[in-house]
Structures are given as structure tokens and as C-alpha cells.
Coordinates of N, CA and C in Angstrom, one line a residue:
M20 N -21.6 21.0 16.4 CA -20.6 21.8 15.8 C -19.6 21.0 15.0
F21 N -19.1 19.9 15.7 CA -18.1 19.1 15.1 C -18.7 18.3 13.9
T22 N -19.9 17.9 14.0 CA -20.6 17.1 12.9 C -20.7 17.9 11.7
S23 N -21.1 19.2 11.8 CA -21.2 20.0 10.6 C -19.9 20.3 9.9
T24 N -18.8 20.4 10.7 CA -17.5 20.6 10.2 C -17.0 19.3 9.4
L25 N -17.3 18.2 10.0 CA -17.0 16.9 9.4 C -17.7 16.7 8.1
L26 N -19.0 17.0 8.1 CA -19.8 16.8 6.9 C -19.4 17.8 5.8
A27 N -18.9 19.0 6.2 CA -18.5 19.9 5.2 C -17.2 19.5 4.5
A28 N -16.4 18.7 5.2 CA -15.1 18.2 4.7 C -15.3 16.9 3.9
A29 N -16.4 16.3 3.9 CA -16.6 15.0 3.2 C -16.7 15.2 1.7
T30 N -16.2 14.2 1.0 CA -16.2 14.3 -0.5 C -17.1 13.1 -1.0
T31 N -17.2 13.0 -2.2 CA -17.9 11.9 -2.8 C -17.2 10.6 -2.6
P32 N -17.9 9.5 -2.4 CA -17.3 8.3 -2.1 C -16.5 7.8 -3.4
L33 N -15.5 7.1 -3.1 CA -14.7 6.5 -4.2 C -15.1 5.1 -4.5
Q34 N -15.5 4.8 -5.7 CA -15.9 3.4 -6.0 C -14.7 2.6 -6.5
W35 N -14.7 1.3 -6.2 CA -13.6 0.5 -6.6 C -13.7 0.4 -8.1
S36 N -12.5 0.3 -8.7 CA -12.4 0.1 -10.2 C -11.1 -0.6 -10.5
P37 N -10.9 -1.1 -11.7 CA -9.6 -1.7 -12.0 C -8.5 -0.7 -11.9
T38 N -8.8 0.6 -12.2 CA -7.7 1.6 -12.0 C -7.2 1.7 -10.6
V39 N -8.2 1.7 -9.6 CA -7.8 1.7 -8.2 C -6.9 0.5 -7.9
A40 N -7.3 -0.7 -8.4 CA -6.6 -1.9 -8.1 C -5.2 -1.8 -8.7
L41 N -5.1 -1.3 -9.9 CA -3.8 -1.2 -10.6 C -2.9 -0.2 -9.8
I42 N -3.4 0.9 -9.3 CA -2.6 1.8 -8.6 C -2.1 1.1 -7.3
M43 N -3.0 0.4 -6.6 CA -2.5 -0.3 -5.4 C -1.5 -1.3 -5.7
I44 N -1.6 -2.1 -6.8 CA -0.6 -3.1 -7.1 C 0.8 -2.4 -7.4
I45 N 0.8 -1.3 -8.2 CA 2.0 -0.6 -8.5 C 2.7 0.0 -7.3
V46 N 1.9 0.6 -6.4 CA 2.4 1.2 -5.2 C 3.0 0.1 -4.3
N47 N 2.4 -1.1 -4.2 CA 2.9 -2.2 -3.4 C 4.2 -2.7 -4.0
I48 N 4.3 -2.8 -5.3 CA 5.6 -3.2 -5.9 C 6.7 -2.2 -5.6
V49 N 6.4 -0.9 -5.7 CA 7.4 0.1 -5.3 C 7.8 0.0 -3.9
A50 N 6.8 -0.3 -3.0 CA 7.1 -0.4 -1.6 C 8.0 -1.7 -1.3
I51 N 7.7 -2.8 -2.0 CA 8.5 -4.0 -1.8 C 9.9 -3.7 -2.4
A52 N 10.1 -3.0 -3.5 CA 11.4 -2.7 -4.0 C 12.2 -1.8 -3.0
F53 N 11.5 -0.8 -2.5 CA 12.1 0.0 -1.5 C 12.5 -0.8 -0.2
G54 N 11.7 -1.7 0.2 CA 12.0 -2.5 1.4 C 13.2 -3.4 1.1
K55 N 13.2 -4.0 -0.1 CA 14.3 -4.9 -0.5 C 15.7 -4.2 -0.4
S56 N 15.7 -2.9 -0.7 CA 17.0 -2.2 -0.7 C 17.3 -1.6 0.6
T57 N 16.3 -1.5 1.6 CA 16.6 -0.8 2.8 C 16.5 -1.6 4.1
I58 N 15.8 -2.8 4.0 CA 15.7 -3.6 5.2 C 17.0 -4.3 5.5
K59 N 17.5 -4.2 6.7 CA 18.8 -4.7 7.1 C 18.8 -6.2 7.1
Y60 N 17.8 -6.9 7.6 CA 17.7 -8.3 7.6 C 16.5 -8.8 6.9
P61 N 16.4 -8.8 5.6 CA 15.2 -9.1 4.9 C 14.7 -10.6 5.1
N62 N 15.7 -11.5 5.4 CA 15.3 -12.9 5.5 C 15.3 -13.4 6.9
A63 N 14.8 -12.5 7.8 CA 14.7 -12.9 9.2 C 13.6 -13.9 9.4
E64 N 13.8 -14.7 10.4 CA 12.8 -15.8 10.7 C 11.5 -15.3 11.3
P65 N 10.4 -15.9 11.1 CA 10.2 -17.2 10.4 C 10.2 -17.0 8.9
G66 N 10.8 -17.9 8.2 CA 10.9 -17.9 6.8 C 9.5 -18.2 6.1
L67 N 9.5 -17.9 4.8 CA 8.3 -18.3 4.1 C 8.6 -19.5 3.2
P68 N 7.6 -20.3 2.9 CA 7.8 -21.4 2.0 C 8.1 -20.9 0.6
S69 N 9.0 -21.5 0.0 CA 9.5 -21.0 -1.3 C 9.8 -19.6 -1.3
A70 N 10.8 -19.2 -0.5 CA 11.2 -17.8 -0.3 C 11.7 -17.2 -1.6
N71 N 12.1 -17.9 -2.5 CA 12.6 -17.3 -3.8 C 11.4 -16.7 -4.5
F72 N 10.2 -17.1 -4.3 CA 9.0 -16.5 -4.9 C 8.7 -15.1 -4.2
F73 N 9.2 -14.9 -3.0 CA 8.9 -13.7 -2.3 C 10.1 -12.8 -2.2
G74 N 11.1 -12.9 -3.1 CA 12.2 -12.1 -3.1 C 13.2 -12.4 -2.0
G75 N 13.2 -13.5 -1.4 CA 14.1 -13.9 -0.3 C 13.7 -13.3 1.0
F76 N 12.5 -12.7 1.1 CA 12.0 -12.1 2.3 C 11.5 -13.2 3.3
G77 N 11.7 -12.9 4.6 CA 11.1 -13.6 5.6 C 9.7 -13.1 5.9
L78 N 9.0 -13.7 6.8 CA 7.6 -13.2 7.0 C 7.6 -11.8 7.6
P79 N 8.4 -11.4 8.5 CA 8.4 -10.0 9.0 C 8.6 -9.0 7.9
A80 N 9.5 -9.2 7.0 CA 9.8 -8.3 6.0 C 8.7 -8.2 5.0
L81 N 8.1 -9.3 4.7 CA 7.0 -9.4 3.7 C 5.8 -8.6 4.3
L82 N 5.4 -8.8 5.6 CA 4.3 -8.1 6.2 C 4.6 -6.6 6.3
A83 N 5.8 -6.3 6.6 CA 6.2 -4.9 6.8 C 6.1 -4.1 5.4
T84 N 6.6 -4.7 4.4 CA 6.6 -4.0 3.1 C 5.2 -3.9 2.5
T85 N 4.4 -5.0 2.6 CA 3.0 -4.9 2.1 C 2.2 -4.0 2.9
A86 N 2.4 -3.9 4.2 CA 1.6 -3.0 5.1 C 2.0 -1.5 4.7
F87 N 3.3 -1.3 4.5 CA 3.8 0.0 4.0 C 3.2 0.3 2.7
G88 N 3.1 -0.6 1.8 CA 2.6 -0.4 0.5 C 1.1 -0.1 0.5
H89 N 0.4 -0.7 1.4 CA -1.1 -0.4 1.5 C -1.3 1.0 2.1
I90 N -0.5 1.4 3.0 CA -0.6 2.7 3.6 C -0.3 3.8 2.5
L91 N 0.8 3.6 1.7 CA 1.1 4.5 0.6 C 0.0 4.4 -0.4
G92 N -0.5 3.2 -0.8 CA -1.5 3.1 -1.8 C -2.8 3.9 -1.4
V93 N -3.2 3.8 -0.2 CA -4.4 4.5 0.2 C -4.2 6.0 0.1
G94 N -3.0 6.5 0.4 CA -2.7 7.9 0.3 C -2.7 8.3 -1.1
V95 N -2.1 7.5 -2.0 CA -2.0 7.9 -3.4 C -3.4 7.9 -4.0
I96 N -4.2 6.8 -3.7 CA -5.6 6.7 -4.3 C -6.4 7.9 -3.8
L97 N -6.4 8.1 -2.5 CA -7.3 9.2 -2.0 C -6.8 10.6 -2.5
G98 N -5.5 10.7 -2.6 CA -5.0 12.0 -3.2 C -5.4 12.2 -4.6
L99 N -5.2 11.2 -5.4 CA -5.7 11.3 -6.8 C -7.2 11.5 -7.0
H100 N -7.9 10.9 -6.1 CA -9.4 11.1 -6.1 C -9.7 12.5 -5.7
N101 N -9.0 13.0 -4.7 CA -9.3 14.4 -4.3 C -8.9 15.4 -5.4
L102 N -7.9 15.1 -6.2 CA -7.5 16.0 -7.3 C -8.4 15.8 -8.5
G103 N -9.2 14.8 -8.5 CA -10.2 14.5 -9.6 C -9.6 13.7 -10.7
R104 N -8.4 13.0 -10.5 CA -7.8 12.3 -11.5 C -8.4 10.9 -11.7
I105 N -9.0 10.3 -10.6 CA -9.6 9.0 -10.7 C -11.0 9.2 -10.0

């Protein structure tokens, strides 16, 4: 019963393309900008080497914003794929 329901909800697989990569990059940049303006202590220890290349983020803030960006990116990519835009 559950298998037939799961198979009925399945869609065509999404192939990687430069468009998918560009969407993920843009969403991650947006997430980093959002994190830069909302994280209370963005330069918490442990620090990163050459922190000025990472926007002054420490390791926890960098990992948090990029993880958040990937979660948002997957949602955006799958949503656009479901709508037939990509």
C-alpha cells in the first residue's frame, strides 16, 4: 500500500546542469548575506584563516550559513523542477 502511494508521488529525476549549479550558488550567497546581518556573533572561535575572504565569519557561522543555503537551495531547485521551470 505504502509503496504504491510513494511511487505515485514520484516525479522524473532532476539532472544536474549549470542552471542548477547557478541557482545553488545564488541561494547560498543570499543565505550568507542573511546570516551576515542576523548572526549575533559572526566571528566566534575557531576562526578561519584569512577571515577577510570569508566576510569576517568564524567557522561556526560559515558552516551554519552554508548549511542553511544548501537547505534553501534544495528547496528552490526541487520547487522549480516541480513547477517545470528547470
